[in-house]
Coordinates of C-alpha atoms and ligand atoms in Angstrom, one line a residue:
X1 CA 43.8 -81.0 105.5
X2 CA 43.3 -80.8 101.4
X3 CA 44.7 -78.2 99.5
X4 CA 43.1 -77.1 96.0
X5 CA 43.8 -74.1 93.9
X6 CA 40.4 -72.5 93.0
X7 CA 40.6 -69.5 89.8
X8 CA 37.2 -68.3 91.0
X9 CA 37.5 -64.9 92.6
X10 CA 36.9 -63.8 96.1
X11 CA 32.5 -63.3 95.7
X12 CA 31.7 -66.5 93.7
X13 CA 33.9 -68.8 96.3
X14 CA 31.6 -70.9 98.9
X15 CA 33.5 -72.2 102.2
X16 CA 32.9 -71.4 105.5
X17 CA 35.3 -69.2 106.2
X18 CA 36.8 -66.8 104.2
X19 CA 40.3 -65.5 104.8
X20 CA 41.2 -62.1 103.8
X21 CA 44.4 -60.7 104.4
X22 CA 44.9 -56.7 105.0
X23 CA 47.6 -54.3 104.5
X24 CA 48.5 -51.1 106.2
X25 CA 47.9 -49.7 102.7
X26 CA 44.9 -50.9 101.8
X27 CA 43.2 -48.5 104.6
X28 CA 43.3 -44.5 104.8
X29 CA 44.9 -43.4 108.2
X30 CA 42.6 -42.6 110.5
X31 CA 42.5 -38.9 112.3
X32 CA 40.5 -38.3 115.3
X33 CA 37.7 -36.9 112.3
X34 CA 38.5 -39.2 109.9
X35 CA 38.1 -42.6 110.6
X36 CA 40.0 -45.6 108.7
X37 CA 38.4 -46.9 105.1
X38 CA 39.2 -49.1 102.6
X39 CA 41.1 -47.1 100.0
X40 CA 42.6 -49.7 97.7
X41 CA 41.0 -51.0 94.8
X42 CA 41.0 -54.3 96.5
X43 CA 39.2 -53.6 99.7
X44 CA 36.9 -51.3 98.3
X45 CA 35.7 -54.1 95.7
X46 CA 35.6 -56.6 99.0
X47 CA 33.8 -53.6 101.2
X48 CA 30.8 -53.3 98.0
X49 CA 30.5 -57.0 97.9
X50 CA 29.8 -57.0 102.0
X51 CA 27.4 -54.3 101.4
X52 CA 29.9 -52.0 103.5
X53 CA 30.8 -54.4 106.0
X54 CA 34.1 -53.3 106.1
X55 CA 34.1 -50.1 106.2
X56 CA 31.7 -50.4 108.9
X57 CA 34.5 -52.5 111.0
X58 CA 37.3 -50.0 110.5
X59 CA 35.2 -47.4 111.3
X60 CA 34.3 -48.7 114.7
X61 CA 38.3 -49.7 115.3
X62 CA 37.5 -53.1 116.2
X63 CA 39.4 -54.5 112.8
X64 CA 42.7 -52.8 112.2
X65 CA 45.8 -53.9 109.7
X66 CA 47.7 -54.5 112.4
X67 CA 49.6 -58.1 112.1
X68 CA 47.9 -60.9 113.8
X69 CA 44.6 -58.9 114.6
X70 CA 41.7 -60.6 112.9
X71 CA 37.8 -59.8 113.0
X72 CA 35.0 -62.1 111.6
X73 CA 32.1 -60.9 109.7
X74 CA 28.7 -63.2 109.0
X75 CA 27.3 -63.9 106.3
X76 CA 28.9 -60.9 104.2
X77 CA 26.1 -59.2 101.4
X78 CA 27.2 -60.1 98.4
X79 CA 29.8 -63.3 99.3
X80 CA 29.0 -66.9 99.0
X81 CA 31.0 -67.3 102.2
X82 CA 29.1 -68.3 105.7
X83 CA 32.4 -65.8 107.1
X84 CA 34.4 -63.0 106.2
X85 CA 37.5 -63.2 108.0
X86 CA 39.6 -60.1 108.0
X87 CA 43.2 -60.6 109.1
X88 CA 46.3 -58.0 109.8
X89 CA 48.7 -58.0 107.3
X90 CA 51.2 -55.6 109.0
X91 CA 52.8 -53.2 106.9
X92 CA 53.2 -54.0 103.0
X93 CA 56.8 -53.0 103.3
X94 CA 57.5 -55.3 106.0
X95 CA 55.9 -58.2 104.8
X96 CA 58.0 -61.4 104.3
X97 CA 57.1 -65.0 103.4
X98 CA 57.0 -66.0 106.9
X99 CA 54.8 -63.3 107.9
X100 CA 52.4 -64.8 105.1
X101 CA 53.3 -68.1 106.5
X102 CA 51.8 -66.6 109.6
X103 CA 48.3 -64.7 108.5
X104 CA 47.2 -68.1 107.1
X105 CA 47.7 -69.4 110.5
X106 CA 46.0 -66.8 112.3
X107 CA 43.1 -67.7 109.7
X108 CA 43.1 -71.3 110.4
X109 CA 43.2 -71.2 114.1
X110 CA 40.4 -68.6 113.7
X111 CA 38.0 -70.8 111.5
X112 CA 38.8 -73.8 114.2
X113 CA 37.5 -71.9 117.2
X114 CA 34.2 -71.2 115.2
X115 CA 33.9 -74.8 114.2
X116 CA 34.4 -73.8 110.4
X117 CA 35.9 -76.9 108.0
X118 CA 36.0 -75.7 104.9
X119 CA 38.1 -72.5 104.4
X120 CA 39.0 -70.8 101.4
X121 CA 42.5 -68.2 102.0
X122 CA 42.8 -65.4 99.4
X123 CA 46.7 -65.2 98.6
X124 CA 47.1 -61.2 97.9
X125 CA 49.7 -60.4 95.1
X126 CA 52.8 -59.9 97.1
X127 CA 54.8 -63.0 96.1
X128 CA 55.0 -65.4 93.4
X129 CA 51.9 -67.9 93.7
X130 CA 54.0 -70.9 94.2
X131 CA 56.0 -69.6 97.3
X132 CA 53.0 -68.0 98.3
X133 CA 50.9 -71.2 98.0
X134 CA 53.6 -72.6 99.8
X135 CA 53.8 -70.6 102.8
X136 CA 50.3 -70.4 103.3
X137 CA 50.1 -74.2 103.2
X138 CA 53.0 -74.2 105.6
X139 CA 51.4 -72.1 108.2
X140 CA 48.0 -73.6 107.5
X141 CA 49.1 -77.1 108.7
X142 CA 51.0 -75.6 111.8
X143 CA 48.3 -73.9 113.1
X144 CA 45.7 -76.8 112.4
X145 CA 47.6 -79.0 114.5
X146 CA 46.8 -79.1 118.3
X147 CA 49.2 -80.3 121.3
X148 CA 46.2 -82.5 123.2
X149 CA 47.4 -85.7 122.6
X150 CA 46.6 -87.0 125.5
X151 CA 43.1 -84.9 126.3
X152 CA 40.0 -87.7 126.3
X153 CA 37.5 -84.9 126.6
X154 CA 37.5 -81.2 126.0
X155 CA 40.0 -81.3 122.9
X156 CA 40.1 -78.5 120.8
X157 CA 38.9 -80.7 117.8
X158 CA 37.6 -78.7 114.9
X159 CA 40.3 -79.6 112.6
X160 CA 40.0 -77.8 109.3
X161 CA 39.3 -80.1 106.4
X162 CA 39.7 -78.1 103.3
X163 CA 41.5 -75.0 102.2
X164 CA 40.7 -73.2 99.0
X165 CA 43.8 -71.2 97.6
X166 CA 42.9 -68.0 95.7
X167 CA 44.8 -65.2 94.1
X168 CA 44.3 -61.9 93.7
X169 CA 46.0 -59.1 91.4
X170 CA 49.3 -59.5 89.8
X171 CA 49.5 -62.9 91.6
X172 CA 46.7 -64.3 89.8
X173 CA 47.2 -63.5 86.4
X174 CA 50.9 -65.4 87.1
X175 CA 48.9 -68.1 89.5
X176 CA 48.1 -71.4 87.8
X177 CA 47.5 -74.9 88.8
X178 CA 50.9 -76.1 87.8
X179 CA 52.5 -73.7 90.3
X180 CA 50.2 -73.5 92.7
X181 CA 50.4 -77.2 93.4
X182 CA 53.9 -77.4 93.2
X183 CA 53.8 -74.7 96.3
X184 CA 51.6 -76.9 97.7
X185 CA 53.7 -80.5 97.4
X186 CA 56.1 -78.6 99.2
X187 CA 54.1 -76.8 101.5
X188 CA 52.5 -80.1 102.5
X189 CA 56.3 -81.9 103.1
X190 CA 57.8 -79.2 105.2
X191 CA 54.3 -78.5 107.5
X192 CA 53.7 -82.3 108.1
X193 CA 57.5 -83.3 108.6
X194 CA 57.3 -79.9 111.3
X195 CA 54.4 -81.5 113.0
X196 CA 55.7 -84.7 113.1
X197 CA 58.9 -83.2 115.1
X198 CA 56.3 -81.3 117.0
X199 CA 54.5 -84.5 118.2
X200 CA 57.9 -85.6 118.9
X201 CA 58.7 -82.8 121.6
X202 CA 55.3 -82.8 122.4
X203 CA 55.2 -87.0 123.6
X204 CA 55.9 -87.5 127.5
X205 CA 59.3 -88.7 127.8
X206 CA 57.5 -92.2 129.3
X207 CA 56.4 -92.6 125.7
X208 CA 59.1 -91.2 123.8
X209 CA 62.1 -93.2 124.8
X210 CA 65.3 -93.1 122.4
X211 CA 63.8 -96.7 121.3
X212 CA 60.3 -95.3 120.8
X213 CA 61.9 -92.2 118.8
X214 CA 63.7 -95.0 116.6
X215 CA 60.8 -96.7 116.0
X216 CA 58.6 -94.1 115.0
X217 CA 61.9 -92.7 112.4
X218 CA 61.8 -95.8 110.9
X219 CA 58.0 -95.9 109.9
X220 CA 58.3 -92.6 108.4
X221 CA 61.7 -93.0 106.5
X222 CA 60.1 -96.4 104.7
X223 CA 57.2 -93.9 103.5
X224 CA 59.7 -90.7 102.6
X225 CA 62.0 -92.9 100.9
X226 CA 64.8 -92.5 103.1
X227 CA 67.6 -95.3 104.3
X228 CA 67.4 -95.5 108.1
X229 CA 69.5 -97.8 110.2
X230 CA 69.9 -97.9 114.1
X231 CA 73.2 -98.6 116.1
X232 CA 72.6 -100.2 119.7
X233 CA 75.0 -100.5 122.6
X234 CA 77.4 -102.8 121.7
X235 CA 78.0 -101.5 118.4
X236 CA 78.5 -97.9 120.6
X237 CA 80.7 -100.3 122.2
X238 CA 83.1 -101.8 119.5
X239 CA 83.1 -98.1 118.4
X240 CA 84.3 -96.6 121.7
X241 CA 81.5 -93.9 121.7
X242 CA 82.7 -93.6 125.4
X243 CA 81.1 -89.9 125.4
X244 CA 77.2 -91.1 124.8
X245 CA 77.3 -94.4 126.8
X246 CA 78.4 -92.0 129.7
X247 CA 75.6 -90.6 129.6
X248 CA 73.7 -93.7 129.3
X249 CA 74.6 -95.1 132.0
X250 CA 72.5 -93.8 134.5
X251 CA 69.2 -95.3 133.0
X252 CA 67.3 -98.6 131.6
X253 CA 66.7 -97.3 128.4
X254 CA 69.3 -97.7 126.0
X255 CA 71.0 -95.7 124.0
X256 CA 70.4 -95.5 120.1
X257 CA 72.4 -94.0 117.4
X258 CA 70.3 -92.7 114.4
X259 CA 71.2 -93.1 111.3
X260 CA 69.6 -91.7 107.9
X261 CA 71.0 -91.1 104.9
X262 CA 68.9 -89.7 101.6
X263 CA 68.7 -92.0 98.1
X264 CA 71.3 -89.6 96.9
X265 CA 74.0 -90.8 99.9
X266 CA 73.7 -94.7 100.0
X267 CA 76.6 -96.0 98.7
X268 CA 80.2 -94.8 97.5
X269 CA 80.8 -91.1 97.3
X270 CA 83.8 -90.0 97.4
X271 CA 85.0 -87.0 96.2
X272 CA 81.4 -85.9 96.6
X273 CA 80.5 -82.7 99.2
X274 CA 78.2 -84.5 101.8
X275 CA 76.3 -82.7 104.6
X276 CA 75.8 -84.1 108.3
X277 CA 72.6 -83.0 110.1
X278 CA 73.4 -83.9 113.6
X279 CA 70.8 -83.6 116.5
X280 CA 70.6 -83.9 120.1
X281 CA 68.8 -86.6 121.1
X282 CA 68.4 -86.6 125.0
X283 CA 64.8 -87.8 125.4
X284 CA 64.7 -86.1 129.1
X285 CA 67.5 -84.8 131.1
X286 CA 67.2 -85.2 134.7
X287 CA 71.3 -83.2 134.4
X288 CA 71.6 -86.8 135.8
X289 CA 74.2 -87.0 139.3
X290 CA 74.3 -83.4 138.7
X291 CA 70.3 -83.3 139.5
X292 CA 68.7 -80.4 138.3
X293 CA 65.9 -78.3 139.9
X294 CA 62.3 -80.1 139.7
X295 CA 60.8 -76.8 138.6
X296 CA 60.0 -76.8 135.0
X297 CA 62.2 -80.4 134.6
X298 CA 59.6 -81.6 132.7
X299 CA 60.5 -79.5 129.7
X300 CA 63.5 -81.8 129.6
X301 CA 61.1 -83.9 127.9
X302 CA 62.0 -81.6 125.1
X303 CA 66.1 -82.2 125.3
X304 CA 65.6 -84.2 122.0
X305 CA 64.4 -81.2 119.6
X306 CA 67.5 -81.0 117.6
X307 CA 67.0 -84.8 117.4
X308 CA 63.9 -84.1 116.0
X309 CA 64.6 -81.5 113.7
X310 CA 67.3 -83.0 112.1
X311 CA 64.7 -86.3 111.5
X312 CA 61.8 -83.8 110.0
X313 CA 63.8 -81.9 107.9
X314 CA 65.2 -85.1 106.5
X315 CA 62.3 -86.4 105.9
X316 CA 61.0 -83.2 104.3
X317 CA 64.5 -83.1 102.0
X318 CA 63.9 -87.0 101.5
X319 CA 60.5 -86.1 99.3
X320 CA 61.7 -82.6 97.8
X321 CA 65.5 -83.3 96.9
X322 CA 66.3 -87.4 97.2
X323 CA 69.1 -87.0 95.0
X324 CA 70.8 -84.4 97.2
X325 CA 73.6 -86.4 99.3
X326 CA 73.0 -86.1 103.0
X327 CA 73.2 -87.7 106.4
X328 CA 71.4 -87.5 109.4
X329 CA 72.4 -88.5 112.5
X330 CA 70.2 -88.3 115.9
X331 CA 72.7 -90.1 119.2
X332 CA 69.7 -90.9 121.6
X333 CA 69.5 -91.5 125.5
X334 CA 68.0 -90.3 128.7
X335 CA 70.4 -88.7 131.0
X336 CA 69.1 -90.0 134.7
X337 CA 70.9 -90.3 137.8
X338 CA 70.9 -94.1 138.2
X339 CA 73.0 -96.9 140.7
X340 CA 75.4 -97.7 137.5
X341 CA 75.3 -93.4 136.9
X342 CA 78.6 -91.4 135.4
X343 CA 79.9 -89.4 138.4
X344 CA 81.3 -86.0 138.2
X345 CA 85.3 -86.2 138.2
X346 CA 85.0 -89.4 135.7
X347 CA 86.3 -89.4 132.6
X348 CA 85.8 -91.2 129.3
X349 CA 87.8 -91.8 125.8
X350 CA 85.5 -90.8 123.0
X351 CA 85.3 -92.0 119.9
X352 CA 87.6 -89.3 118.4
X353 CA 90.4 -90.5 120.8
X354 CA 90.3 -87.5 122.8
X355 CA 89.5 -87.7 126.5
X356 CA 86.7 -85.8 129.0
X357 CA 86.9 -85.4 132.6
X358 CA 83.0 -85.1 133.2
X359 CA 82.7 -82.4 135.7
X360 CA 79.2 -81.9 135.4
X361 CA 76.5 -84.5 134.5
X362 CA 74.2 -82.1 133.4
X363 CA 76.4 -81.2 130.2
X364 CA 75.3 -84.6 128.6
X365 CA 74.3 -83.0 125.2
X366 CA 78.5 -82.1 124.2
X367 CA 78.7 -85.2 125.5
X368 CA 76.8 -87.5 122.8
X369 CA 76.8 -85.1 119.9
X370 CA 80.9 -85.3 120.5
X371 CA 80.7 -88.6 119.8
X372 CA 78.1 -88.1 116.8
X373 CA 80.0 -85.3 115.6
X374 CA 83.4 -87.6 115.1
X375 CA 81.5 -90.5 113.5
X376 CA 79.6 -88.0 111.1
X377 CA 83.0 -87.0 110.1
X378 CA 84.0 -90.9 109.6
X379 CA 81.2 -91.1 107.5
X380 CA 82.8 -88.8 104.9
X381 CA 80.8 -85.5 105.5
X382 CA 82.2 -82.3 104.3
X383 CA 79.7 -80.5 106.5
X384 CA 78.7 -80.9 109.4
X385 CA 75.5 -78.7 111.3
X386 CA 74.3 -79.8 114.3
X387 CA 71.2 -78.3 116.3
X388 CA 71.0 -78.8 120.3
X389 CA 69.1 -77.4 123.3
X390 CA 72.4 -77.2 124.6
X391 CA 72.6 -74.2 127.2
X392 CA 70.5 -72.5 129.4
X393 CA 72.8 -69.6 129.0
X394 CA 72.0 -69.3 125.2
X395 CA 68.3 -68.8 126.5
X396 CA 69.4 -65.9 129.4
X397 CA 71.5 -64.5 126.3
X398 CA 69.4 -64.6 123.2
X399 CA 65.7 -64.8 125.3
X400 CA 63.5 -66.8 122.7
X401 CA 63.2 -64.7 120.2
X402 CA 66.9 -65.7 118.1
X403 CA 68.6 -68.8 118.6
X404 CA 72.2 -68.9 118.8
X405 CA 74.4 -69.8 116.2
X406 CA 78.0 -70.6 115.8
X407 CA 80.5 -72.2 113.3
X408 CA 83.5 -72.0 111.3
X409 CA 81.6 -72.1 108.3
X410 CA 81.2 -68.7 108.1
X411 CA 79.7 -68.6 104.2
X412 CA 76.9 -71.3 105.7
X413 CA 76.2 -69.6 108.5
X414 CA 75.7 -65.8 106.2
X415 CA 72.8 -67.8 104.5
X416 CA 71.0 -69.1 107.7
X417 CA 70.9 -65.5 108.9
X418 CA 69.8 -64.6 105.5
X419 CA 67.4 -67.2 105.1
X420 CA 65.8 -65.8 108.6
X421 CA 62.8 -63.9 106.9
X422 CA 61.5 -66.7 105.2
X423 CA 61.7 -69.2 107.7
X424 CA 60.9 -67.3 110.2
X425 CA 63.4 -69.0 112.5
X426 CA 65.6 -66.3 113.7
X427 CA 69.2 -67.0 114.6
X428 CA 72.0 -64.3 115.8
X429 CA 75.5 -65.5 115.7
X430 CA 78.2 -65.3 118.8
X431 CA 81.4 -65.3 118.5
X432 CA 83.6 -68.5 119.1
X433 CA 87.2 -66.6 119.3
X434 CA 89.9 -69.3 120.7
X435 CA 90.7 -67.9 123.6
X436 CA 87.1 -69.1 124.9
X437 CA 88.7 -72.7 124.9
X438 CA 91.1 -72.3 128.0
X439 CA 88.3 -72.8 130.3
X440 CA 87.6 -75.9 129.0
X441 CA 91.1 -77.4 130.3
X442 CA 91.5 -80.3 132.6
X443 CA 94.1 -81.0 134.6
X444 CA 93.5 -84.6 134.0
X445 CA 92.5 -85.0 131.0
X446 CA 92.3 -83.3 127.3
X447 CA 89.4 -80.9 128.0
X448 CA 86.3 -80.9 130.6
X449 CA 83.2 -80.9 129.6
X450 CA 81.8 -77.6 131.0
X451 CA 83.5 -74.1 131.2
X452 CA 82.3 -72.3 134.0
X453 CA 79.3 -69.6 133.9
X454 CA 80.8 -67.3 131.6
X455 CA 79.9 -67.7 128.1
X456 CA 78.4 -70.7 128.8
X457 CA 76.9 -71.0 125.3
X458 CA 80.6 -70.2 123.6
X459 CA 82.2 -72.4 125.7
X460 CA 79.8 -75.3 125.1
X461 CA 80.5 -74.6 121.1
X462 CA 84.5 -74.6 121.9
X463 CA 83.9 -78.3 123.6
X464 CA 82.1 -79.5 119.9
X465 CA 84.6 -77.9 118.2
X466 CA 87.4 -80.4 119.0
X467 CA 85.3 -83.4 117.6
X468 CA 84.3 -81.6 114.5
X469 CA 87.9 -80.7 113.7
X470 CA 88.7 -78.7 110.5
X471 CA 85.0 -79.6 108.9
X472 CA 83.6 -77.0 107.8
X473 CA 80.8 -76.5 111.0
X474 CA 77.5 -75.0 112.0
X475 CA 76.0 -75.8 115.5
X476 CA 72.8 -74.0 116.4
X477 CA 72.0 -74.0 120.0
X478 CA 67.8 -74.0 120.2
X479 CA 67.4 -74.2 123.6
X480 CA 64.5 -72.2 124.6
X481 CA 62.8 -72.5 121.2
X482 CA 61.7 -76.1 121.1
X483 CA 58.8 -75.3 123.7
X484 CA 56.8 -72.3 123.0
X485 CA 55.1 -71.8 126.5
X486 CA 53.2 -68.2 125.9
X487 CA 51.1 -69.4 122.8
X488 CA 51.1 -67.5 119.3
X489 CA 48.2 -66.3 117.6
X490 CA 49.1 -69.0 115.0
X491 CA 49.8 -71.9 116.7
X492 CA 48.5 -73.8 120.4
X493 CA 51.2 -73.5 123.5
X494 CA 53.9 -76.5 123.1
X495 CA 56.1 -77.7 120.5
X496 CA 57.3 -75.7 117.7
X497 CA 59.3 -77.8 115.5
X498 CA 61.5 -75.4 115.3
X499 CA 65.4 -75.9 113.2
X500 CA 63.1 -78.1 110.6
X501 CA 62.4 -74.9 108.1
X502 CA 65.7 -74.0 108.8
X503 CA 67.6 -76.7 107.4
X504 CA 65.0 -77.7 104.5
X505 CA 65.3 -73.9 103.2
X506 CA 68.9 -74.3 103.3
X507 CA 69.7 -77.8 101.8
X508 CA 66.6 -78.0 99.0
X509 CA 67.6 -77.1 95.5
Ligands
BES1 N1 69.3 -79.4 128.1 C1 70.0 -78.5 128.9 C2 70.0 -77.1 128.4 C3 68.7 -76.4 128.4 C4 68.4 -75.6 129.5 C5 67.8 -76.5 127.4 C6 67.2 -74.9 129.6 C7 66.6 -75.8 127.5 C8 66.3 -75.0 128.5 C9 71.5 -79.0 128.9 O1 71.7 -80.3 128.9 C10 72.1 -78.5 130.2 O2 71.6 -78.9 131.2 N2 73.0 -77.5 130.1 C11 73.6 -77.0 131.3 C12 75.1 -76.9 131.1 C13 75.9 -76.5 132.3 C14 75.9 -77.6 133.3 C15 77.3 -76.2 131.9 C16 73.0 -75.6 131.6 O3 72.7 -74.9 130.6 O4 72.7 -75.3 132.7
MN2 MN1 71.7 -81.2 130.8
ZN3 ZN1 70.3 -81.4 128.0

């Protein structure tokens, strides 16, 4: 999709579609005698160029402000627009950058179930025009994309080709091209790099093996700019990352170890603060000896999405903030219960030195991000965050609305939770006291690898923590939110690329 500022006002702008966003405020409240109209100077200048259109729709109750509800008008009086779209702004006190973020989605999946290409999205004057251009951009991409990869007939299709930004108000008298496309450059880096995790989550694990996921990371990181390099088995080997090949083991893929470090990490810096972005990578988790259920199994096809969050947003940081010293590391397998499988009762020596009695197979994330987690911290970072589908108990705890969060770094983690309304990610922090850490205690060895059914999601956190040590530490537990199965008004069912906003909002600038 192209992007183009326009300074032409709302009337003179032809496109097929024309998105108009709506405010609780630019409507009177309606009484049972009093319906709704426009009664801001905005809508009543859009409602005399539609010949009273839209007071027409507000009176009948079919449109109302309400976020997400939109209503399509044809060929409006006076517009050069084939469509007047109409879409729920919410409440103007409420409205945050992701909720903008959202309205242009709800226009573009709008304009692609009417066939429309060429759209034109009015950018109302509550934010600066670059964020705003960059939010709507953004949301624009998310929505435009579509999870039928492997449909041969009845896709969706209708991909929309062009989007006309315009501004209204305060916001356009501050708008110009300058901004605007500097909204837009960044707009267009964070919604592809989110798609391309998407498609990611999305492939069938038969496709998307941990050499397939390499592959595909290296063909993107030559075009973002970004130094990628790939560590196989035996270098796992001469390593003694004993953690991740145990989980290995049990399948013919092999293992990979991801990686990527932005222009602004290669070579020597010490001295220098240097973030880790560390991602699960499990490209399907049978829960291996430990067999899981076969209903909903195949979502395990999604067990990689911190994997691919930490490789969008790197991409995404690669193009907005090269110089910016980071790593990313993505340890990649399949956790399957084959003939050469890790047993429960086995234990392994991981790279850190410390050993694991492997009571459960079906922990295999703590497993390879224990032994990613050490070797990010050999690498020289100074902080480490790591995002995992790691517990089903973070979903029965947090539902999918918040992802979990827990650290040490306590001042990091104040800024994700801050950072919430514009990403729109939402995270809620638990608490990871020491006393959780008894019930991971082995009689054989140092710790085991699962604590029991009671703060299953703290527990899991307490079992990183000993690989991560004294560095300064975020893990985000995203299990739940990498698959959205319901459908939003803004996006199709699937993937959501979710922990990629996150950590580009944070670590950009
Ligand atoms: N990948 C799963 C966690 C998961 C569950 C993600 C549901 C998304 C939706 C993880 O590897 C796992 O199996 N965790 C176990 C841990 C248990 C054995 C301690 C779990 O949550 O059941
Ligand atoms: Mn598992
Ligand atoms: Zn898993």
């Amino acid at each position: 999709m192209q992007f183009a500022y326009s300074p032409e006002s709302h009337p003179s702008i032809a496109c097929d579609l024309l998105a108009y966003p709506v405010f609780d405020d630019d409507v009177s409240k309606p009484s049972p005698a009093d319906p709704a109209t426009p009664s801001s100077a905005p809508l009543k200048a859009l409602d005399a160029a539609t010949g009273h259109a839209v007071s027409a729709l507000l009176a009948s109750t079919e449109f109302k402000p309400e976020l997400h509800r939109c209503c399509k008008l044809h060929r409006p009086a006076q517009l050069q627009a084939e469509r007047l779209l109409l879409v729920g702004a919410g409440k103007r006190s409420e409205f945050t950058p992701a909720r903008l973020r959202e309205v242009a989605g709800v226009a573009v999946r709008a304009a692609r179930a009417s066939h429309c290409k060429k759209i034109a999205l009015v950018c109302r004057d509550a934010f600066p025009a670059r964020l705003a251009a960059q939010m709507a951009v953004e949301g624009s991409l998310y929505a435009n994309y579509d999870a039928d990869l492997y449909k041969t007939k009845d896709r969706e299709g209708g991909d929309v080709t062009d989007c006309q930004l315009l501004f209204e108000g305060e916001a356009s008298g501050k708008a110009d091209g300058g901004e605007v496309a500097e909204g837009v450059r960044r707009g267009v880096a964070v919604g592809e790099a989110t798609n391309f995790a998407r498609t990611l989550v999305n492939e069938p694990a038969n496709v998307l093996t941990p050499a397939q996921f390499v592959q595909r990371a290296l063909d993107e990181c030559a075009k973002a700019g970004l130094e990628a390099q790939v560590m196989e088995r035996e270098g796992m080997e001469a390593l003694g990352m004993n953690a991740l090949l145990a989980v290995s083991r049990g399948s013919d893929q092999p293992p990979k170890l991801l990686l990527l470090r932005t222009p602004g990490a290669v070579g020597e810096n010490a001295g220098v603060p240097l973030t880790a972005l560390v991602g699960k990578g499990v490209t399907f988790d049978s829960g291996g000896i430990s067999l899981k259920p076969s209903d909903k199994m195949e979502e395990m096809k999604g067990d990689m999405a911190g994997g691919a969050a930490v490789l969008g947003a790197m991409l995404a940081l690669g193009r907005l903030c090269p110089q910016k010293p980071l790593l990313g590391l993505v340890p990649l397998t399949e956790n399957l219960p084959g003939g050469k499988a890790t047993k429960p009762g086995d234990v392994v020596k991981s790279l850190s030195g410390k050993t694991i009695e492997i009571i459960n197979t079906d922990a295999e994330g703590r497993l390879i991000l224990a032994d990613a987690l050490a070797y990010a911290r050999t690498l020289g970072a100074t902080r480490i965050l790591d995002a995992a589908t790691l517990t089903g108990a973070c979903v029965v705890a947090l539902g999918t609305v918040n992802a979990g969060m827990l650290g040490t770094d306590q001042a990091t983690i104040d800024r994700l939770r801050a950072n919430c309304a514009a990403t729109g990610e939402k995270f809620w922090q638990l608490p990871i006291d020491d006393e959780y850490k008894k019930a991971i205690r082995s009689e054989i060895a140092d710790m085991k690898n699962v604590g029991g059914r009671a703060g299953g999601t703290i527990t899991a956190a307490k079992f990183l923590q000993e690989f991560v040590e004294d560095t300064p530490w975020v893990h985000l537990d995203i299990a739940g939110m990498d698959i959205d199965t319901e459908g939003r008004p803004f996006a199709c069912k699937g993937a959501t690329g979710f922990g990629v906003r996150t950590f580009v909002q944070l670590l950009e600038g």
